[in-house]
mmCIF file of C-alpha atoms and ligand atoms in Angstrom:
data_model
loop_
_atom_site.group_PDB
_atom_site.id
_atom_site.type_symbol
_atom_site.label_atom_id
_atom_site.label_comp_id
_atom_site.label_asym_id
_atom_site.label_seq_id
_atom_site.Cartn_x
_atom_site.Cartn_y
_atom_site.Cartn_z
ATOM 1 C CA MET I 108 122.515 131.457 48.268
ATOM 2 C CA PRO I 109 121.221 127.953 48.920
ATOM 3 C CA VAL I 110 121.684 125.105 46.467
ATOM 4 C CA LEU I 111 118.405 123.471 45.487
ATOM 5 C CA VAL I 112 118.397 119.733 44.775
ATOM 6 C CA ALA I 113 115.197 118.549 43.084
ATOM 7 C CA SER I 114 115.185 114.806 42.556
ATOM 8 C CA ASP I 115 112.722 112.263 41.281
ATOM 9 C CA LEU I 116 112.310 109.392 43.762
ATOM 10 C CA ASP I 117 111.201 106.106 42.150
ATOM 11 C CA ARG I 118 113.980 104.454 40.161
ATOM 12 C CA THR I 119 116.159 107.506 40.769
ATOM 13 C CA LEU I 120 116.752 107.552 44.553
ATOM 14 C CA ILE I 121 114.525 104.704 45.754
ATOM 15 C CA TYR I 122 114.017 101.266 44.202
ATOM 16 C CA SER I 123 111.516 98.426 44.457
ATOM 17 C CA ALA I 124 112.978 94.910 44.772
ATOM 18 C CA ALA I 125 112.275 94.375 41.057
ATOM 19 C CA ALA I 126 114.190 97.530 40.098
ATOM 20 C CA LEU I 127 117.358 97.036 42.245
ATOM 21 C CA ALA I 128 119.329 95.556 39.297
ATOM 22 C CA LEU I 129 122.064 94.127 41.532
ATOM 23 C CA THR I 130 124.649 92.236 39.475
ATOM 24 C CA MET I 131 127.342 91.335 42.032
ATOM 25 C CA PRO I 132 127.442 87.992 43.890
ATOM 26 C CA ASP I 133 124.857 88.012 46.720
ATOM 27 C CA ALA I 134 127.627 87.890 49.349
ATOM 28 C CA ARG I 135 128.973 91.213 48.055
ATOM 29 C CA ALA I 136 125.616 92.998 47.679
ATOM 30 C CA PRO I 137 125.311 96.321 49.498
ATOM 31 C CA ARG I 138 123.220 96.449 52.668
ATOM 32 C CA LEU I 139 119.789 97.905 51.894
ATOM 33 C CA LEU I 140 117.549 100.160 53.903
ATOM 34 C CA CYS I 141 113.788 99.833 53.466
ATOM 35 C CA VAL I 142 112.315 103.340 53.072
ATOM 36 C CA GLU I 143 108.732 102.429 52.201
ATOM 37 C CA VAL I 144 106.281 99.913 53.616
ATOM 38 C CA HIS I 145 103.006 99.342 51.788
ATOM 39 C CA GLU I 146 100.235 97.109 53.114
ATOM 40 C CA ALA I 147 102.636 95.855 55.791
ATOM 41 C CA LYS I 148 105.237 94.751 53.215
ATOM 42 C CA PRO I 149 108.619 96.318 52.337
ATOM 43 C CA LEU I 150 108.310 98.113 48.995
ATOM 44 C CA SER I 151 111.170 100.579 48.344
ATOM 45 C CA PHE I 152 114.856 100.554 49.185
ATOM 46 C CA MET I 153 118.078 102.509 49.012
ATOM 47 C CA THR I 154 121.569 101.397 49.978
ATOM 48 C CA GLU I 155 122.780 102.242 53.491
ATOM 49 C CA THR I 156 125.472 104.354 51.842
ATOM 50 C CA SER I 157 122.757 106.283 49.965
ATOM 51 C CA ALA I 158 120.967 106.874 53.252
ATOM 52 C CA GLN I 159 124.085 108.501 54.710
ATOM 53 C CA LEU I 160 124.675 110.541 51.555
ATOM 54 C CA LEU I 161 121.071 111.791 51.587
ATOM 55 C CA THR I 162 121.413 112.778 55.241
ATOM 56 C CA ASP I 163 124.589 114.734 54.439
ATOM 57 C CA LEU I 164 122.872 116.365 51.473
ATOM 58 C CA GLY I 165 119.944 117.480 53.631
ATOM 59 C CA ASP I 166 122.366 119.379 55.859
ATOM 60 C CA ARG I 167 124.028 121.092 52.929
ATOM 61 C CA ALA I 168 121.285 121.869 50.382
ATOM 62 C CA VAL I 169 117.546 122.393 50.055
ATOM 63 C CA PHE I 170 116.540 118.866 49.095
ATOM 64 C CA VAL I 171 113.166 118.716 47.330
ATOM 65 C CA PRO I 172 111.650 115.277 46.648
ATOM 66 C CA THR I 173 110.027 115.734 43.215
ATOM 67 C CA THR I 174 107.667 112.930 42.313
ATOM 68 C CA THR I 175 104.712 111.913 40.172
ATOM 69 C CA ARG I 176 103.354 110.052 43.199
ATOM 70 C CA THR I 177 100.134 111.243 44.812
ATOM 71 C CA ARG I 178 100.506 112.923 48.208
ATOM 72 C CA LYS I 179 99.289 109.755 49.897
ATOM 73 C CA GLN I 180 101.818 107.582 48.033
ATOM 74 C CA TYR I 181 104.577 110.082 48.843
ATOM 75 C CA GLN I 182 103.745 110.351 52.507
ATOM 76 C CA ARG I 183 104.327 106.671 53.201
ATOM 77 C CA ILE I 184 107.965 107.029 52.100
ATOM 78 C CA ASN I 185 110.274 107.455 55.075
ATOM 79 C CA LEU I 186 113.440 109.079 53.743
ATOM 80 C CA PRO I 187 116.579 109.389 55.898
ATOM 81 C CA GLY I 188 117.818 112.863 56.778
ATOM 82 C CA PRO I 189 116.093 116.028 57.902
ATOM 83 C CA PRO I 190 112.412 116.255 56.837
ATOM 84 C CA PRO I 191 112.274 118.316 53.607
ATOM 85 C CA THR I 192 110.610 121.725 53.925
ATOM 86 C CA TYR I 193 109.354 121.452 50.342
ATOM 87 C CA ALA I 194 108.158 118.414 48.416
ATOM 88 C CA ILE I 195 106.596 118.225 44.963
ATOM 89 C CA CYS I 196 103.903 115.579 44.388
ATOM 90 C CA ALA I 197 101.490 114.656 41.579
ATOM 91 C CA ASN I 198 104.071 115.715 38.959
ATOM 92 C CA GLY I 199 103.915 119.316 40.160
ATOM 93 C CA GLY I 200 100.192 119.435 40.958
ATOM 94 C CA HIS I 201 100.862 119.702 44.671
ATOM 95 C CA LEU I 202 103.608 121.674 46.372
ATOM 96 C CA LEU I 203 103.914 120.554 49.990
ATOM 97 C CA VAL I 204 105.294 123.067 52.459
ATOM 98 C CA ASP I 205 106.135 121.416 55.788
ATOM 99 C CA GLY I 206 103.909 118.523 54.739
ATOM 100 C CA ALA I 207 100.806 120.588 53.863
ATOM 101 C CA THR I 208 99.705 121.400 50.327
ATOM 102 C CA ASP I 209 100.051 125.010 49.196
ATOM 103 C CA GLN I 210 96.483 125.844 48.117
ATOM 104 C CA ASP I 211 97.458 128.889 46.057
ATOM 105 C CA TRP I 212 99.917 126.820 44.056
ATOM 106 C CA HIS I 213 97.341 124.085 43.495
ATOM 107 C CA ALA I 214 94.695 126.595 42.358
ATOM 108 C CA ALA I 215 97.153 128.132 39.884
ATOM 109 C CA VAL I 216 97.916 124.654 38.478
ATOM 110 C CA LEU I 217 94.200 123.859 38.036
ATOM 111 C CA ALA I 218 93.657 127.150 36.195
ATOM 112 C CA ARG I 219 96.576 126.410 33.869
ATOM 113 C CA LEU I 220 95.270 122.902 33.104
ATOM 114 C CA SER I 221 91.715 123.977 32.318
ATOM 115 C CA ALA I 222 93.059 126.638 29.949
ATOM 116 C CA GLN I 223 95.720 124.592 28.165
ATOM 117 C CA CYS I 224 94.737 120.934 27.655
ATOM 118 C CA ALA I 225 91.867 118.481 27.215
ATOM 119 C CA PRO I 226 90.021 117.556 30.432
ATOM 120 C CA LEU I 227 90.928 114.437 32.410
ATOM 121 C CA ALA I 228 87.447 112.951 31.784
ATOM 122 C CA GLU I 229 88.093 112.814 28.034
ATOM 123 C CA VAL I 230 91.419 111.019 28.549
ATOM 124 C CA GLN I 231 89.957 108.668 31.126
ATOM 125 C CA ASP I 232 87.095 107.821 28.748
ATOM 126 C CA HIS I 233 89.544 107.117 25.917
ATOM 127 C CA LEU I 234 91.607 104.838 28.169
ATOM 128 C CA THR I 235 88.503 102.952 29.302
ATOM 129 C CA ARG I 236 87.356 102.413 25.709
ATOM 130 C CA THR I 237 90.715 101.350 24.240
ATOM 131 C CA ALA I 238 92.615 99.466 26.968
ATOM 132 C CA ASP I 239 92.313 95.685 26.651
ATOM 133 C CA PRO I 240 91.357 93.680 29.767
ATOM 134 C CA LEU I 241 93.810 91.063 28.490
ATOM 135 C CA TRP I 242 96.723 93.201 29.738
ATOM 136 C CA LEU I 243 95.025 95.896 31.832
ATOM 137 C CA ARG I 244 95.284 95.236 35.580
ATOM 138 C CA LYS I 245 94.177 98.567 37.088
ATOM 139 C CA GLN I 246 92.981 101.941 35.870
ATOM 140 C CA ARG I 247 93.547 104.799 38.308
ATOM 141 C CA ILE I 248 93.014 108.526 38.623
ATOM 142 C CA ALA I 249 95.674 110.377 40.638
ATOM 143 C CA GLU I 250 94.664 113.437 42.656
ATOM 144 C CA ASP I 251 91.981 114.265 40.022
ATOM 145 C CA LEU I 252 94.879 115.510 37.882
ATOM 146 C CA PHE I 253 96.042 112.635 35.684
ATOM 147 C CA ALA I 254 95.477 108.948 34.925
ATOM 148 C CA TYR I 255 97.597 105.837 35.022
ATOM 149 C CA LEU I 256 97.195 102.207 34.142
ATOM 150 C CA VAL I 257 98.854 99.212 35.731
ATOM 151 C CA VAL I 258 99.527 96.693 32.975
ATOM 152 C CA GLU I 259 100.930 93.245 32.284
ATOM 153 C CA ARG I 260 104.028 94.439 30.504
ATOM 154 C CA GLU I 261 104.692 91.214 28.540
ATOM 155 C CA LEU I 262 101.183 91.304 27.057
ATOM 156 C CA LEU I 263 101.059 95.046 26.350
ATOM 157 C CA PRO I 264 101.232 95.796 22.582
ATOM 158 C CA GLU I 265 103.891 98.421 21.868
ATOM 159 C CA GLU I 266 101.657 99.729 19.087
ATOM 160 C CA TRP I 267 98.863 100.578 21.542
ATOM 161 C CA VAL I 268 101.211 102.761 23.592
ATOM 162 C CA LYS I 269 102.437 104.558 20.459
ATOM 163 C CA GLU I 270 98.875 105.225 19.299
ATOM 164 C CA LEU I 271 97.922 106.479 22.738
ATOM 165 C CA ALA I 272 100.914 108.827 22.760
ATOM 166 C CA VAL I 273 99.842 110.368 19.430
ATOM 167 C CA TRP I 274 96.199 110.672 20.532
ATOM 168 C CA ALA I 275 97.324 112.294 23.807
ATOM 169 C CA GLU I 276 99.808 114.645 22.131
ATOM 170 C CA ASN I 277 96.981 116.117 20.031
ATOM 171 C CA ARG I 278 95.098 116.943 23.235
ATOM 172 C CA GLY I 279 97.978 118.460 25.164
ATOM 173 C CA TRP I 280 98.799 115.335 27.157
ATOM 174 C CA THR I 281 101.994 113.224 27.538
ATOM 175 C CA VAL I 282 102.300 109.450 27.853
ATOM 176 C CA SER I 283 105.055 107.833 29.919
ATOM 177 C CA LEU I 284 105.702 104.107 30.313
ATOM 178 C CA GLN I 285 107.519 103.196 33.535
ATOM 179 C CA GLY I 286 107.776 99.559 34.560
ATOM 180 C CA ARG I 287 104.219 98.247 34.859
ATOM 181 C CA LYS I 288 102.650 101.705 34.760
ATOM 182 C CA ILE I 289 101.473 103.838 31.850
ATOM 183 C CA TYR I 290 100.936 107.461 32.822
ATOM 184 C CA ALA I 291 98.799 109.969 30.911
ATOM 185 C CA VAL I 292 99.704 113.406 32.239
ATOM 186 C CA PRO I 293 98.678 116.910 31.070
ATOM 187 C CA LYS I 294 101.620 118.670 29.405
ATOM 188 C CA PRO I 295 101.198 121.816 31.529
ATOM 189 C CA LEU I 296 101.446 119.664 34.697
ATOM 190 C CA THR I 297 105.216 119.663 35.163
ATOM 191 C CA LYS I 298 107.755 119.078 37.860
ATOM 192 C CA SER I 299 109.834 121.956 36.486
ATOM 193 C CA ALA I 300 107.148 124.599 37.088
ATOM 194 C CA ALA I 301 106.911 123.594 40.750
ATOM 195 C CA VAL I 302 110.710 123.486 41.106
ATOM 196 C CA ARG I 303 110.957 127.021 39.673
ATOM 197 C CA GLU I 304 108.454 128.135 42.310
ATOM 198 C CA VAL I 305 110.560 126.563 45.086
ATOM 199 C CA ALA I 306 113.702 128.182 43.615
ATOM 200 C CA ARG I 307 111.913 131.548 43.690
ATOM 201 C CA ARG I 308 110.776 131.112 47.305
ATOM 202 C CA THR I 309 114.139 129.902 48.588
ATOM 203 C CA GLY I 310 116.266 132.281 46.505
ATOM 204 C CA ALA I 311 118.315 129.311 45.314
ATOM 205 C CA GLY I 312 121.469 130.153 43.397
ATOM 206 C CA LEU I 313 121.989 126.766 41.787
ATOM 207 C CA THR I 314 119.485 124.041 40.920
ATOM 208 C CA LEU I 315 120.526 120.385 40.570
ATOM 209 C CA ALA I 316 118.175 117.642 39.373
ATOM 210 C CA ALA I 317 117.961 113.919 38.619
ATOM 211 C CA GLY I 318 115.372 111.647 37.076
ATOM 212 C CA ASP I 319 114.915 108.541 34.957
ATOM 213 C CA SER I 320 111.652 108.933 33.036
ATOM 214 C CA LEU I 321 110.125 111.049 30.289
ATOM 215 C CA LEU I 322 108.241 112.962 32.994
ATOM 216 C CA ASP I 323 111.640 114.065 34.360
ATOM 217 C CA ALA I 324 112.924 115.542 31.078
ATOM 218 C CA ASP I 325 111.515 119.026 31.759
ATOM 219 C CA LEU I 326 112.854 118.879 35.326
ATOM 220 C CA LEU I 327 116.357 118.075 34.052
ATOM 221 C CA LEU I 328 116.189 120.790 31.386
ATOM 222 C CA ALA I 329 115.132 123.397 33.939
ATOM 223 C CA ALA I 330 118.097 122.656 36.231
ATOM 224 C CA ASP I 331 121.613 124.097 36.028
ATOM 225 C CA ARG I 332 122.999 120.562 36.171
ATOM 226 C CA GLY I 333 121.292 117.188 35.968
ATOM 227 C CA TRP I 334 121.945 113.445 36.084
ATOM 228 C CA ARG I 335 120.060 110.488 34.740
ATOM 229 C CA PRO I 336 120.704 106.813 35.539
ATOM 230 C CA GLY I 337 121.767 104.162 33.028
ATOM 231 C CA HIS I 338 118.302 102.552 33.205
ATOM 232 C CA GLY I 339 114.811 103.852 32.491
ATOM 233 C CA GLU I 340 112.834 105.602 29.802
ATOM 234 C CA LEU I 341 115.371 108.408 29.214
ATOM 235 C CA ALA I 342 118.307 105.964 28.995
ATOM 236 C CA ASP I 343 116.335 103.685 26.643
ATOM 237 C CA ALA I 344 115.763 106.676 24.379
ATOM 238 C CA ALA I 345 119.460 107.690 24.715
ATOM 239 C CA TRP I 346 118.056 111.051 25.831
ATOM 240 C CA THR I 347 120.601 113.702 26.634
ATOM 241 C CA ALA I 348 121.017 117.463 26.805
ATOM 242 C CA PRO I 349 123.763 119.978 27.608
ATOM 243 C CA GLU I 350 124.475 120.078 31.367
ATOM 244 C CA ILE I 351 122.945 116.590 31.738
ATOM 245 C CA THR I 352 125.231 113.693 32.641
ATOM 246 C CA ALA I 353 124.153 110.219 31.548
ATOM 247 C CA LEU I 354 125.486 107.879 34.242
ATOM 248 C CA PRO I 355 126.525 104.304 33.435
ATOM 249 C CA GLU I 356 125.213 102.874 36.724
ATOM 250 C CA ARG I 357 121.895 101.058 36.719
ATOM 251 C CA GLY I 358 119.457 100.266 39.513
ATOM 252 C CA VAL I 359 119.971 101.072 43.173
ATOM 253 C CA LEU I 360 123.688 101.810 42.652
ATOM 254 C CA ALA I 361 122.721 104.590 40.229
ATOM 255 C CA GLY I 362 120.837 106.161 43.143
ATOM 256 C CA GLU I 363 124.036 106.115 45.192
ATOM 257 C CA ARG I 364 126.049 107.683 42.372
ATOM 258 C CA ILE I 365 123.424 110.433 41.864
ATOM 259 C CA LEU I 366 123.570 111.362 45.554
ATOM 260 C CA ARG I 367 127.397 111.502 45.385
ATOM 261 C CA GLU I 368 127.134 113.841 42.385
ATOM 262 C CA PHE I 369 124.582 116.041 44.182
ATOM 263 C CA LEU I 370 126.900 116.330 47.191
ATOM 264 C CA LYS I 371 129.957 117.086 45.092
ATOM 265 C CA ALA I 372 128.136 119.746 43.039
ATOM 266 C CA SER I 373 126.522 121.368 46.082
ATOM 267 C CA ARG I 374 129.978 121.710 47.707
ATOM 268 C CA LEU I 375 131.132 123.587 44.622
ATOM 269 C CA GLY I 376 127.926 125.668 44.482
HETATM 270 MG MG1 MG T 564 111.292 107.759 38.355
#
């Protein structure tokens, strides 16, 4: 039975320059591989060692990139290793099979959302009315499924985020703050539901997962074993659960450690 490895990407396996968190002297820094170019500029990185580990993992397990990114944002990432058969985008809203979205899966997700939570328009309207231009840089809709804001983090009042989270909770939505982005995502739109579907299709015997943010909590809980880095929303909340290992590493080196753990566990599985 294959081992399924479902991992978040941003700040779990791949890192922007601002998120690398390198602490050693520059002369001893690991060599980095750029895995994403955006508007002709390098945007995301992993260590060269991580690149080799990910390639090895792809030969040994069913590796499923599992991201909140839109399909378009995902598709500009150029990960090392064999191209994944399955990828999960839009926090579970799209299941890509050989790069193409599975329409049946998407239709089932839309049906679940319309039955179980407030519509996106209501959330979008609330965001438009309450976000302050003082700290709001961009307001975006992702794949017609959820909303996110790009904010000036130093100017963002903590209280506003807390109030938004309560307002959203009452309407069946979750709020997640990651770097300069605030996500508002329907609760029924989960990475774990899509991962369960991939596990069903592949007949996986063991599911491993990793992630750093609140949107990864359900993914970690659904896995047989999981890892979270020493940075990020889950670490800040000291979030933990049985079968979940909280790693001490932060930044791009946490990505390397997570891949080592995936490889080790998939050898055992
Ligand atoms: Mg992440």
